[in-house]
Amino acid sequence: MPKKYVLAMWWLALPALLLSPKLAMAQAGGSFDSVAVVFSGGVFLDARWLRPDGSDGRGRLDCTLGALNCGPMNLEACDESPRPISVELSRVATTSIPAGSEMWVWLANSSSCTGRLADIEQTRVVIEQEVLDFGDPLVDGSTLQVLQFPRDVPLSTFNTDNLWDREQACDGAGVTGREVYVCFGIDTGGPFSFVPDGSIDANEPRAWIRVEIDTVPPPPPSSVKAVGLDGAVRVQGEVDDAQDVYRWVGRIRPLVQLNGENVDPELTEDIPCADWDVSHEDIQEGVILATGEVSSTFNIPATNGIEYEVCVFVQDRAGNPSPDGPRDIAMPMDECDFIECYPGTLTTGFCGAVPAPVMGLWIFATLSAAFFARKRRKSCA
Amino acid sequence: MNWDPLRKSHHTTLPLLRLTAASARQLAITAPARSALAFLLLSIILALPIRARAETEKLPRWGVEIKSGPYRPHASANAVEREYFELMYFSGEDDSLFTGRPLLTAIEVSWYLSQKFGLLGLNFGVGHWRASGRARVCGTADDVQACTPETVFQSHPGNTPIGFSITPLTLGAVYRMDLLKRTTWVPLVPYAKAGVDAYIWQATAAGSIAEGAGGQKGRGWSYGLHGALGLALSLSFLEPDMARRAAATTGISDTFLFIEARQLWGTSFEDRNRFDTTDRWYNIGLAMDFL
């Protein structure tokens, strides 16, 4: 496009751009590419996640960490009963699986899912090997067959407890940011023999799913300051190390005198604010995504004239809450800004407010500039 | 190289003499005094060493400048409204460089349509200015009252941060009298500008647009005219060889430091209900002309 037209477009667009509603500025957040469970087609074999799918109300396991519907393997999962896992395995159409092949399911630290089964036995084996006889759906060589797992593998007991060492993850020091691969491999034998040879090689069907486990909470905020604004409480918090911080959460509840009658226990319980009931009408919450900075400032809606107890904690991407930061107290009050108390009449707004003479002058100047530029180019030529 | 000094000075002298004579007549200076003034001016010009200008020396086609200076809008023709504006944004702590006058910073781009008798062209610019303060609280700590336009003058600062920003958009004509620089060794370029302005203003509270009763939003715009006089110092004289290389390789014709006095008439042509952005704005800056 000729340069003059590009310049003309910018010239005409400039007032529209500057008079338009303010440009939305996206809140800076961390990376969103971390997932709790991801699937791979594998080699000659596909694995598709079926359950848990979130229908049990405990969030999906196949989710992006940080998303609201994510129920990763985290501290909260430590307090819950194991959830059954279902994975659908599909044979790629061109893959031939002879009768007598053996299928192994085991946990690994990488997605290669190869190795000697004798070595694999030393690691955590999810189920025993299953001999696939001729006639099993996966073995049928003519069409794509699906092996429903664990339905078609009756000896398996496969649930979320098979994915981690519960004692290590929940009662000990915890596990942070650990990736676990559930490998499915079919030992078909070698290229020259169809007798299982006790190893899963690169040319044999295999697939995997990845699970991320994180049961270590981030550190608590080291300082919290709360200030009452007009209709809100402004919270400023700091942490010593922001590396594992994904989200700041601030909660406020009215400061109730304990000697009063009919005191609502929800407002006086000395419990971590991560356990406060945010559905209570008097408890308000404010959330902001972390920006990677060690400090964060955000507002929580509040009612003027009420003194509030302010509590702040942080969460990592797996949703693990930190211990509470120091508590503070703030009271919002009615304040008057420039527009609210203006002692006169002030014309505001943009729509319909552009006087015709001024807009006409702008258009005239634009056309004049284009005319003179064109005339100048002709004279130069 | 053209070494005809009389021919070169002719381009400078005659326009200046005509301008001087016209000004003298307007100011009702007597005929003998006018003659003396013209003689004095002619002597100064002829005494200046004439700079030989290469025939291949190109004249700039466009330029860009960035400038900054203290500014404070008039706010209103009404004294109470002016006092209110000062109460909101200039009654508390002031850490600005010029007390009570935060810096207005602007960028301007000029296109030179004629280079015969100096540089004459069009320019447009955009700037930004901001003042900040605290929302006001009326009543006492134990008995907070809602402020009114009457009681706000007895208020004290609250906690909510408030801000007022202005974005001026300018469009106008520019004339740079660079004949002196072209034909002599004097590296000064006086200039004049005039044009129209639009000012977009915005009042915020706690980072959001302030809102009044009835949903009135704290943003709007004003408009007006401006006129400016300035003096630019060409920096090419410091390193002439480098300046010539820059012109040949990057297209930078010249670089200037300048000072400017600009009168802003931002009354929206006497619309008293619009925010008044009038002020006399002194600024300094850096400019570049391009081939």
GROMACS .gro file of C-alpha atoms in nm, chain B residues 73-236:
model
  164
  454PRO     CA    1  -0.465   2.446   3.341
  455HIS     CA    2  -0.676   2.744   3.432
  456ALA     CA    3  -0.957   2.494   3.511
  457SER     CA    4  -1.243   2.741   3.495
  458ALA     CA    5  -1.341   3.106   3.456
  459ASN     CA    6  -1.530   3.065   3.785
  460ALA     CA    7  -1.315   3.136   4.092
  461VAL     CA    8  -1.491   2.877   4.312
  462GLU     CA    9  -1.436   2.604   4.053
  463ARG     CA   10  -1.071   2.703   4.021
  464GLU     CA   11  -1.031   2.687   4.398
  465TYR     CA   12  -1.199   2.345   4.398
  466PHE     CA   13  -0.956   2.215   4.134
  467GLU     CA   14  -0.662   2.337   4.342
  468LEU     CA   15  -0.810   2.181   4.657
  469MET     CA   16  -0.843   1.842   4.488
  470TYR     CA   17  -0.504   1.816   4.322
  471PHE     CA   18  -0.268   2.079   4.460
  472SER     CA   19  -0.342   2.110   4.831
  473GLY     CA   20  -0.147   1.808   4.950
  474GLU     CA   21   0.208   1.685   4.916
  475ASP     CA   22   0.366   1.792   4.590
  476ASP     CA   23   0.670   1.607   4.466
  477SER     CA   24   0.664   1.751   4.115
  478LEU     CA   25   0.970   1.926   3.978
  479PHE     CA   26   0.790   2.258   3.961
  480THR     CA   27   0.565   2.299   4.264
  481GLY     CA   28   0.203   2.301   4.164
  482ARG     CA   29   0.289   2.266   3.795
  483PRO     CA   30   0.344   1.909   3.680
  484LEU     CA   31   0.525   1.857   3.353
  485LEU     CA   32   0.338   1.845   3.026
  486THR     CA   33   0.530   1.636   2.774
  487ALA     CA   34   0.451   1.631   2.404
  488ILE     CA   35   0.570   1.497   2.072
  489GLU     CA   36   0.517   1.686   1.747
  490VAL     CA   37   0.573   1.594   1.386
  491SER     CA   38   0.607   1.855   1.113
  492TRP     CA   39   0.589   1.832   0.736
  493TYR     CA   40   0.757   2.110   0.544
  494LEU     CA   41   0.561   2.190   0.233
  495SER     CA   42   0.774   2.485   0.126
  496GLN     CA   43   1.146   2.543   0.172
  497LYS     CA   44   1.190   2.862  -0.026
  498PHE     CA   45   1.189   3.132   0.242
  499GLY     CA   46   1.251   2.918   0.545
  500LEU     CA   47   1.054   2.606   0.623
  501LEU     CA   48   0.678   2.635   0.613
  502GLY     CA   49   0.459   2.341   0.685
  503LEU     CA   50   0.198   2.163   0.891
  504ASN     CA   51   0.246   1.993   1.221
  505PHE     CA   52   0.050   1.781   1.458
  506GLY     CA   53   0.128   1.664   1.805
  507VAL     CA   54   0.010   1.473   2.109
  508GLY     CA   55   0.100   1.521   2.472
  509HIS     CA   56   0.023   1.408   2.823
  510TRP     CA   57  -0.013   1.577   3.161
  511ARG     CA   58  -0.125   1.440   3.495
  512ALA     CA   59  -0.192   1.568   3.844
  513SER     CA   60  -0.279   1.355   4.144
  514GLY     CA   61  -0.430   1.399   4.488
  515ARG     CA   62  -0.658   1.238   4.747
  516ALA     CA   63  -1.034   1.222   4.763
  517ARG     CA   64  -1.184   1.441   5.034
  518VAL     CA   65  -1.354   1.337   5.359
  519CYS     CA   66  -1.604   1.566   5.532
  520GLY     CA   67  -1.693   1.562   5.899
  521THR     CA   68  -1.482   1.416   6.178
  522ALA     CA   69  -1.317   1.077   6.220
  523ASP     CA   70  -1.605   0.965   6.442
  524ASP     CA   71  -1.879   1.122   6.235
  525VAL     CA   72  -1.803   1.106   5.864
  526GLN     CA   73  -2.049   1.305   5.659
  527ALA     CA   74  -2.113   1.293   5.286
  528CYS     CA   75  -1.945   1.591   5.124
  529THR     CA   76  -2.140   1.849   4.926
  530PRO     CA   77  -2.007   2.117   4.690
  531GLU     CA   78  -2.044   2.356   4.984
  532THR     CA   79  -1.890   2.149   5.265
  533VAL     CA   80  -1.603   2.010   5.058
  534PHE     CA   81  -1.396   2.321   5.122
  535GLN     CA   82  -1.386   2.228   5.493
  536SER     CA   83  -1.284   1.869   5.421
  537HIS     CA   84  -0.957   1.685   5.478
  538PRO     CA   85  -0.772   1.437   5.255
  539GLY     CA   86  -0.895   1.077   5.255
  540ASN     CA   87  -0.728   0.757   5.141
  541THR     CA   88  -0.857   0.714   4.789
  542PRO     CA   89  -0.601   0.829   4.532
  543ILE     CA   90  -0.744   1.048   4.259
  544GLY     CA   91  -0.592   1.171   3.937
  545PHE     CA   92  -0.658   1.418   3.659
  546SER     CA   93  -0.496   1.372   3.320
  547ILE     CA   94  -0.504   1.579   3.004
  548THR     CA   95  -0.405   1.461   2.657
  549PRO     CA   96  -0.369   1.755   2.420
  550LEU     CA   97  -0.390   1.699   2.046
  551THR     CA   98  -0.256   1.981   1.834
  552LEU     CA   99  -0.281   2.060   1.467
  553GLY     CA  100  -0.139   2.365   1.306
  554ALA     CA  101   0.111   2.545   1.092
  555VAL     CA  102   0.479   2.597   1.158
  556TYR     CA  103   0.727   2.841   1.011
  557ARG     CA  104   1.099   2.797   1.079
  558MET     CA  105   1.315   3.087   0.975
  559ASP     CA  106   1.626   2.881   0.895
  560LEU     CA  107   1.763   3.123   0.635
  561LEU     CA  108   2.007   3.254   0.895
  562LYS     CA  109   2.140   2.904   0.951
  563ARG     CA  110   2.154   2.827   0.581
  564THR     CA  111   2.340   3.139   0.474
  565THR     CA  112   2.555   3.228   0.774
  566TRP     CA  113   2.742   3.050   1.046
  567VAL     CA  114   2.481   3.143   1.304
  568PRO     CA  115   2.325   2.815   1.416
  569LEU     CA  116   1.998   2.966   1.538
  570VAL     CA  117   1.653   2.905   1.396
  571PRO     CA  118   1.367   3.114   1.530
  572TYR     CA  119   1.023   2.974   1.459
  573ALA     CA  120   0.656   3.035   1.506
  574LYS     CA  121   0.355   2.805   1.530
  575ALA     CA  122  -0.017   2.845   1.543
  576GLY     CA  123  -0.307   2.609   1.529
  577VAL     CA  124  -0.600   2.438   1.694
  578ASP     CA  125  -0.605   2.205   1.991
  579ALA     CA  126  -0.829   1.938   2.136
  580TYR     CA  127  -0.778   1.836   2.499
  581ILE     CA  128  -0.906   1.505   2.628
  582TRP     CA  129  -0.929   1.506   3.006
  583GLN     CA  130  -1.004   1.230   3.251
  584ALA     CA  131  -1.065   1.225   3.627
  585THR     CA  132  -0.996   0.898   3.809
  586ALA     CA  133  -1.055   0.764   4.158
  587ALA     CA  134  -0.877   0.450   4.284
  588GLY     CA  135  -0.760   0.381   3.930
  589SER     CA  136  -1.103   0.390   3.766
  590ILE     CA  137  -1.293   0.670   3.594
  591ALA     CA  138  -1.458   0.882   3.863
  592GLU     CA  139  -1.834   0.876   3.860
  593GLY     CA  140  -2.073   1.133   3.996
  594ALA     CA  141  -2.437   1.127   4.094
  595GLY     CA  142  -2.659   1.012   3.814
  596GLY     CA  143  -2.379   0.817   3.651
  597GLN     CA  144  -2.191   1.120   3.520
  598LYS     CA  145  -1.851   0.998   3.408
  599GLY     CA  146  -1.535   1.191   3.488
  600ARG     CA  147  -1.407   1.244   3.134
  601GLY     CA  148  -1.461   1.487   2.857
  602TRP     CA  149  -1.287   1.720   2.622
  603SER     CA  150  -1.216   2.083   2.555
  604TYR     CA  151  -1.072   2.269   2.259
  605GLY     CA  152  -0.907   2.591   2.159
  606LEU     CA  153  -0.620   2.759   1.982
  607HIS     CA  154  -0.250   2.797   2.039
  608GLY     CA  155   0.030   3.023   1.929
  609ALA     CA  156   0.399   2.973   1.996
  610LEU     CA  157   0.734   3.136   1.947
  611GLY     CA  158   1.058   2.950   1.986
  612LEU     CA  159   1.430   2.955   1.925
  613ALA     CA  160   1.622   2.646   1.818
  614LEU     CA  161   1.996   2.595   1.836
  615SER     CA  162   2.135   2.371   1.563
  616LEU     CA  163   2.380   2.119   1.705
  617SER     CA  164   2.552   2.060   1.371
   0.00000   0.00000   0.00000
